[in-house]
GROMACS .gro file of C-alpha atoms in nm:
model
  243
    1MET     CA    1   5.539  12.685   7.127
    2SER     CA    2   5.351  12.754   6.809
    3GLU     CA    3   5.114  13.002   6.913
    4ASP     CA    4   4.949  12.988   6.545
    5ARG     CA    5   4.760  12.640   6.644
    6THR     CA    6   4.554  12.717   6.943
    7GLN     CA    7   4.540  13.137   6.840
    8ASP     CA    8   4.160  13.117   6.730
    9HIS     CA    9   4.109  12.922   7.092
   10THR     CA   10   4.273  13.107   7.385
   11ARG     CA   11   4.195  13.474   7.249
   12ASN     CA   12   4.056  13.713   7.478
   13ARG     CA   13   4.092  13.437   7.726
   14SER     CA   14   3.897  13.669   8.066
   15GLN     CA   15   3.609  13.675   7.847
   16ASP     CA   16   3.596  13.267   7.744
   17ARG     CA   17   3.623  13.165   8.065
   18ALA     CA   18   3.295  12.906   8.198
   19PRO     CA   19   3.050  13.159   8.293
   20ASP     CA   20   2.976  13.094   8.661
   21PRO     CA   21   2.801  12.773   8.749
   22ALA     CA   22   2.348  12.773   8.698
   23PRO     CA   23   2.255  12.900   9.023
   24ASP     CA   24   2.021  12.562   9.073
   25ARG     CA   25   2.338  12.296   9.057
   26ALA     CA   26   2.368  12.396   9.461
   27GLN     CA   27   2.000  12.417   9.536
   28ASP     CA   28   1.959  11.998   9.553
   29PRO     CA   29   2.181  11.870   9.775
   30ALA     CA   30   2.011  11.500   9.656
   31ARG     CA   31   2.087  11.498   9.327
   32ASP     CA   32   2.418  11.652   9.406
   33ARG     CA   33   2.510  11.355   9.569
   34ALA     CA   34   2.365  11.128   9.317
   35GLN     CA   35   2.538  11.298   9.005
   36ASP     CA   36   2.887  11.243   9.245
   37PRO     CA   37   2.888  10.979   9.447
   38ALA     CA   38   3.232  11.123   9.589
   39ARG     CA   39   3.103  11.465   9.686
   40ASP     CA   40   3.038  11.359  10.078
   41ARG     CA   41   3.387  11.184  10.128
   42PRO     CA   42   3.631  11.374  10.286
   43ARG     CA   43   3.823  11.568  10.074
   44ASP     CA   44   4.201  11.454  10.016
   45GLN     CA   45   4.528  11.624  10.053
   46THR     CA   46   4.570  11.570   9.659
   47ARG     CA   47   4.218  11.752   9.577
   48ASP     CA   48   4.282  12.039   9.674
   49ARG     CA   49   4.401  12.309   9.403
   50GLY     CA   50   4.715  12.446   9.701
   51HIS     CA   51   4.782  12.071   9.721
   52VAL     CA   52   4.755  11.913   9.402
   53GLN     CA   53   5.069  12.180   9.294
   54GLU     CA   54   5.261  12.167   9.586
   55PHE     CA   55   5.221  11.761   9.530
   56PHE     CA   56   5.344  11.718   9.188
   57GLY     CA   57   5.530  12.027   9.166
   58ALA     CA   58   5.759  11.923   9.400
   59ARG     CA   59   5.796  11.609   9.173
   60ALA     CA   60   5.778  11.754   8.826
   61ALA     CA   61   6.175  11.730   8.765
   62ASP     CA   62   6.182  11.290   8.848
   63TRP     CA   63   5.786  11.205   8.704
   64ASP     CA   64   5.894  11.092   8.376
   65ARG     CA   65   6.206  10.931   8.484
   66LYS     CA   66   5.995  10.763   8.806
   67PHE     CA   67   5.765  10.647   8.534
   68PRO     CA   68   6.002  10.518   8.241
   69GLY     CA   69   5.795  10.266   8.079
   70ASP     CA   70   5.461  10.500   8.074
   71GLY     CA   71   5.494  10.543   7.703
   72PRO     CA   72   5.336  10.322   7.579
   73ALA     CA   73   5.035  10.259   7.717
   74PHE     CA   74   4.982  10.651   7.619
   75ALA     CA   75   5.013  10.552   7.281
   76THR     CA   76   4.788  10.250   7.324
   77ALA     CA   77   4.503  10.434   7.486
   78VAL     CA   78   4.539  10.737   7.257
   79GLY     CA   79   4.513  10.480   6.966
   80GLU     CA   80   4.155  10.326   7.104
   81PHE     CA   81   4.049  10.732   7.209
   82GLY     CA   82   3.884  10.698   6.766
   83LEU     CA   83   4.065  11.039   6.707
   84ARG     CA   84   4.014  11.176   6.360
   85SER     CA   85   4.277  11.386   6.158
   86GLY     CA   86   4.228  11.753   6.193
   87ASP     CA   87   4.057  11.716   6.536
   88ARG     CA   88   4.118  11.950   6.815
   89VAL     CA   89   4.220  11.723   7.172
   90LEU     CA   90   4.304  11.866   7.477
   91ASP     CA   91   4.485  11.708   7.723
   92ALA     CA   92   4.363  11.823   8.075
   93GLY     CA   93   4.588  11.791   8.319
   94CYS     CA   94   4.869  11.668   8.098
   95GLY     CA   95   5.165  11.685   8.322
   96THR     CA   96   5.512  11.636   8.144
   97GLY     CA   97   5.315  11.622   7.821
   98ARG     CA   98   5.316  11.216   7.820
   99ALA     CA   99   5.052  11.182   7.580
  100LEU     CA  100   5.108  11.440   7.328
  101THR     CA  101   5.302  11.315   7.093
  102ALA     CA  102   5.061  11.015   7.066
  103LEU     CA  103   4.780  11.307   7.026
  104ARG     CA  104   4.962  11.523   6.761
  105ALA     CA  105   5.015  11.213   6.570
  106ALA     CA  106   4.640  11.076   6.586
  107VAL     CA  107   4.525  11.421   6.460
  108GLY     CA  108   4.775  11.503   6.226
  109PRO     CA  109   4.921  11.893   6.124
  110SER     CA  110   4.555  11.996   6.039
  111GLY     CA  111   4.424  11.912   6.381
  112THR     CA  112   4.478  12.163   6.749
  113VAL     CA  113   4.637  11.999   7.074
  114LEU     CA  114   4.649  12.106   7.377
  115GLY     CA  115   4.771  12.047   7.679
  116ALA     CA  116   4.669  12.205   8.057
  117ASP     CA  117   4.786  12.174   8.361
  118VAL     CA  118   4.729  12.388   8.712
  119THR     CA  119   5.118  12.278   8.805
  120PRO     CA  120   5.369  12.514   8.665
  121GLN     CA  121   5.648  12.293   8.746
  122MET     CA  122   5.476  11.999   8.534
  123LEU     CA  123   5.431  12.205   8.269
  124THR     CA  124   5.858  12.325   8.290
  125ALA     CA  125   5.931  11.936   8.248
  126ALA     CA  126   5.702  11.922   7.941
  127ARG     CA  127   5.843  12.196   7.788
  128GLU     CA  128   6.216  12.031   7.908
  129ALA     CA  129   6.185  11.722   7.731
  130GLY     CA  130   6.083  11.909   7.413
  131ARG     CA  131   5.731  11.807   7.404
  132ASP     CA  132   5.563  12.207   7.348
  133ALA     CA  133   5.631  12.081   7.021
  134GLU     CA  134   5.306  11.849   6.983
  135GLY     CA  135   5.079  12.140   7.133
  136ALA     CA  136   5.115  12.450   7.308
  137LEU     CA  137   5.052  12.432   7.680
  138LEU     CA  138   4.872  12.671   7.921
  139LEU     CA  139   4.861  12.720   8.221
  140ALA     CA  140   4.530  12.633   8.369
  141ASP     CA  141   4.312  12.489   8.647
  142VAL     CA  142   4.077  12.223   8.434
  143ALA     CA  143   3.797  12.397   8.705
  144ARG     CA  144   3.790  12.660   8.470
  145LEU     CA  145   3.929  12.653   8.152
  146PRO     CA  146   4.039  12.967   7.920
  147LEU     CA  147   3.811  12.779   7.622
  148ARG     CA  148   3.528  12.836   7.424
  149ASP     CA  149   3.234  12.660   7.446
  150GLY     CA  150   3.255  12.345   7.204
  151VAL     CA  151   3.546  12.484   7.074
  152LEU     CA  152   3.690  12.151   7.065
  153ASP     CA  153   3.598  11.775   6.950
  154ALA     CA  154   3.822  11.529   7.196
  155VAL     CA  155   3.951  11.568   7.615
  156PHE     CA  156   4.240  11.295   7.734
  157ALA     CA  157   4.256  11.317   8.073
  158ALA     CA  158   4.518  11.079   8.204
  159GLY     CA  159   4.528  11.015   8.624
  160LEU     CA  160   4.287  11.340   8.663
  161VAL     CA  161   3.993  11.246   8.805
  162ALA     CA  162   4.091  11.166   9.151
  163HIS     CA  163   4.258  11.500   9.189
  164LEU     CA  164   3.902  11.675   9.061
  165PRO     CA  165   3.752  11.879   9.424
  166ASP     CA  166   3.467  11.863   9.274
  167PRO     CA  167   3.436  11.606   9.011
  168GLY     CA  168   3.091  11.674   8.930
  169ALA     CA  169   3.142  12.038   8.813
  170ASN     CA  170   3.478  12.011   8.682
  171LEU     CA  171   3.346  11.755   8.459
  172ARG     CA  172   3.065  11.937   8.339
  173GLU     CA  173   3.338  12.213   8.268
  174LEU     CA  174   3.527  11.944   8.064
  175ALA     CA  175   3.209  11.886   7.898
  176ARG     CA  176   3.122  12.266   7.813
  177VAL     CA  177   3.435  12.296   7.632
  178VAL     CA  178   3.347  11.988   7.381
  179ARG     CA  179   3.072  11.984   7.108
  180PRO     CA  180   2.820  11.769   7.156
  181GLY     CA  181   2.914  11.431   7.011
  182GLY     CA  182   3.247  11.452   7.111
  183ARG     CA  183   3.495  11.219   7.347
  184LEU     CA  184   3.586  11.201   7.650
  185ALA     CA  185   3.862  10.956   7.769
  186LEU     CA  186   3.963  10.925   8.094
  187PHE     CA  187   4.271  10.726   8.130
  188HIS     CA  188   4.539  10.560   8.341
  189PRO     CA  189   4.859  10.360   8.283
  190ILE     CA  190   4.811  10.089   8.520
  191GLY     CA  191   4.434   9.959   8.692
  192ARG     CA  192   4.240  10.077   8.947
  193ALA     CA  193   4.348   9.718   9.158
  194ALA     CA  194   4.695   9.792   9.124
  195LEU     CA  195   4.692  10.157   9.141
  196ALA     CA  196   4.614  10.065   9.493
  197ALA     CA  197   4.834   9.810   9.586
  198ARG     CA  198   5.139  10.065   9.494
  199HIS     CA  199   4.921  10.323   9.716
  200GLY     CA  200   4.917  10.043  10.016
  201ARG     CA  201   4.540  10.053  10.020
  202GLU     CA  202   4.239   9.866   9.970
  203LEU     CA  203   3.983   9.912   9.659
  204THR     CA  204   3.637  10.044   9.807
  205PRO     CA  205   3.301  10.040   9.680
  206ASP     CA  206   3.324  10.434   9.712
  207ASP     CA  207   3.563  10.439   9.490
  208MET     CA  208   3.516  10.752   9.180
  209ARG     CA  209   3.673  10.514   8.936
  210ALA     CA  210   3.451  10.231   8.972
  211GLU     CA  211   3.190  10.166   8.721
  212HIS     CA  212   2.918  10.171   8.881
  213ASN     CA  213   3.044  10.498   9.065
  214LEU     CA  214   3.181  10.689   8.753
  215GLY     CA  215   2.890  10.572   8.549
  216PRO     CA  216   2.617  10.803   8.732
  217LEU     CA  217   2.896  11.074   8.803
  218LEU     CA  218   2.988  11.143   8.392
  219ALA     CA  219   2.551  11.120   8.319
  220GLY     CA  220   2.480  11.349   8.526
  221SER     CA  221   2.831  11.566   8.414
  222GLY     CA  222   2.726  11.594   8.007
  223TRP     CA  223   2.824  11.294   7.974
  224SER     CA  224   2.750  10.886   7.820
  225LEU     CA  225   2.974  10.652   7.946
  226THR     CA  226   3.076  10.384   7.633
  227SER     CA  227   3.353  10.201   7.738
  228TYR     CA  228   3.508  10.069   8.024
  229ALA     CA  229   3.820   9.909   8.117
  230ASP     CA  230   4.017   9.842   8.447
  231GLU     CA  231   4.280   9.574   8.377
  232ASP     CA  232   4.652   9.506   8.582
  233ALA     CA  233   4.798   9.756   8.292
  234ARG     CA  234   4.624  10.010   8.231
  235PHE     CA  235   4.267  10.168   8.302
  236LEU     CA  236   4.044  10.346   8.049
  237ALA     CA  237   3.674  10.454   8.066
  238LEU     CA  238   3.562  10.612   7.734
  239ALA     CA  239   3.237  10.878   7.697
  240VAL     CA  240   3.033  11.067   7.468
  241ARG     CA  241   2.943  11.443   7.508
  242THR     CA  242   2.563  11.430   7.557
  243PRO     CA  243   2.396  11.723   7.362
   0.00000   0.00000   0.00000
């Protein structure tokens, strides 16, 4: 890991953590439900932090072998993200770091690449694959990132949104660390229908990643949806940080 890439962003982490949510966030349940269409659904076990760590920790060592063909899809998604040389980008929920090589290529040697994940075993697998050479790896929960306000230009998040325990609040935390006008990519290497079929279920109207749900969720969390693609071979939603 190259510490000099991130020393300005991760110094004094105890002081840089996100402030407590504003008091009025919890005072209007109707508004919260409108901003977060998934708030009233029963919580899936893989959206609870402890279960996320347990679920992915048990699979980390074999994760890359299980999905060996995803690399080109990650590279294509990063290519469409619009990163520029020198940008500062976070791979939120980076897992084994499959996006880090493409992110480093996009921002160049003058850019900053961070990978954050809440599961230690995933970060271990990323290091064993040598991907820590592309960016600094942080053991961190996206619900409370050890980064200053507005320090990033972009956040890339692959397969993350379905595992967020509080999607509205967690997306607001991602918005907190991105400058106004910065970008967000929500990505999955296969589309919603293909993913549902993989897990033996059908899509329902309350699917959080459906465009009619995701747009309002992002709008209530500091983002504006600018592009939406849900195809068999990929899911990619792009958004811009609102002022």
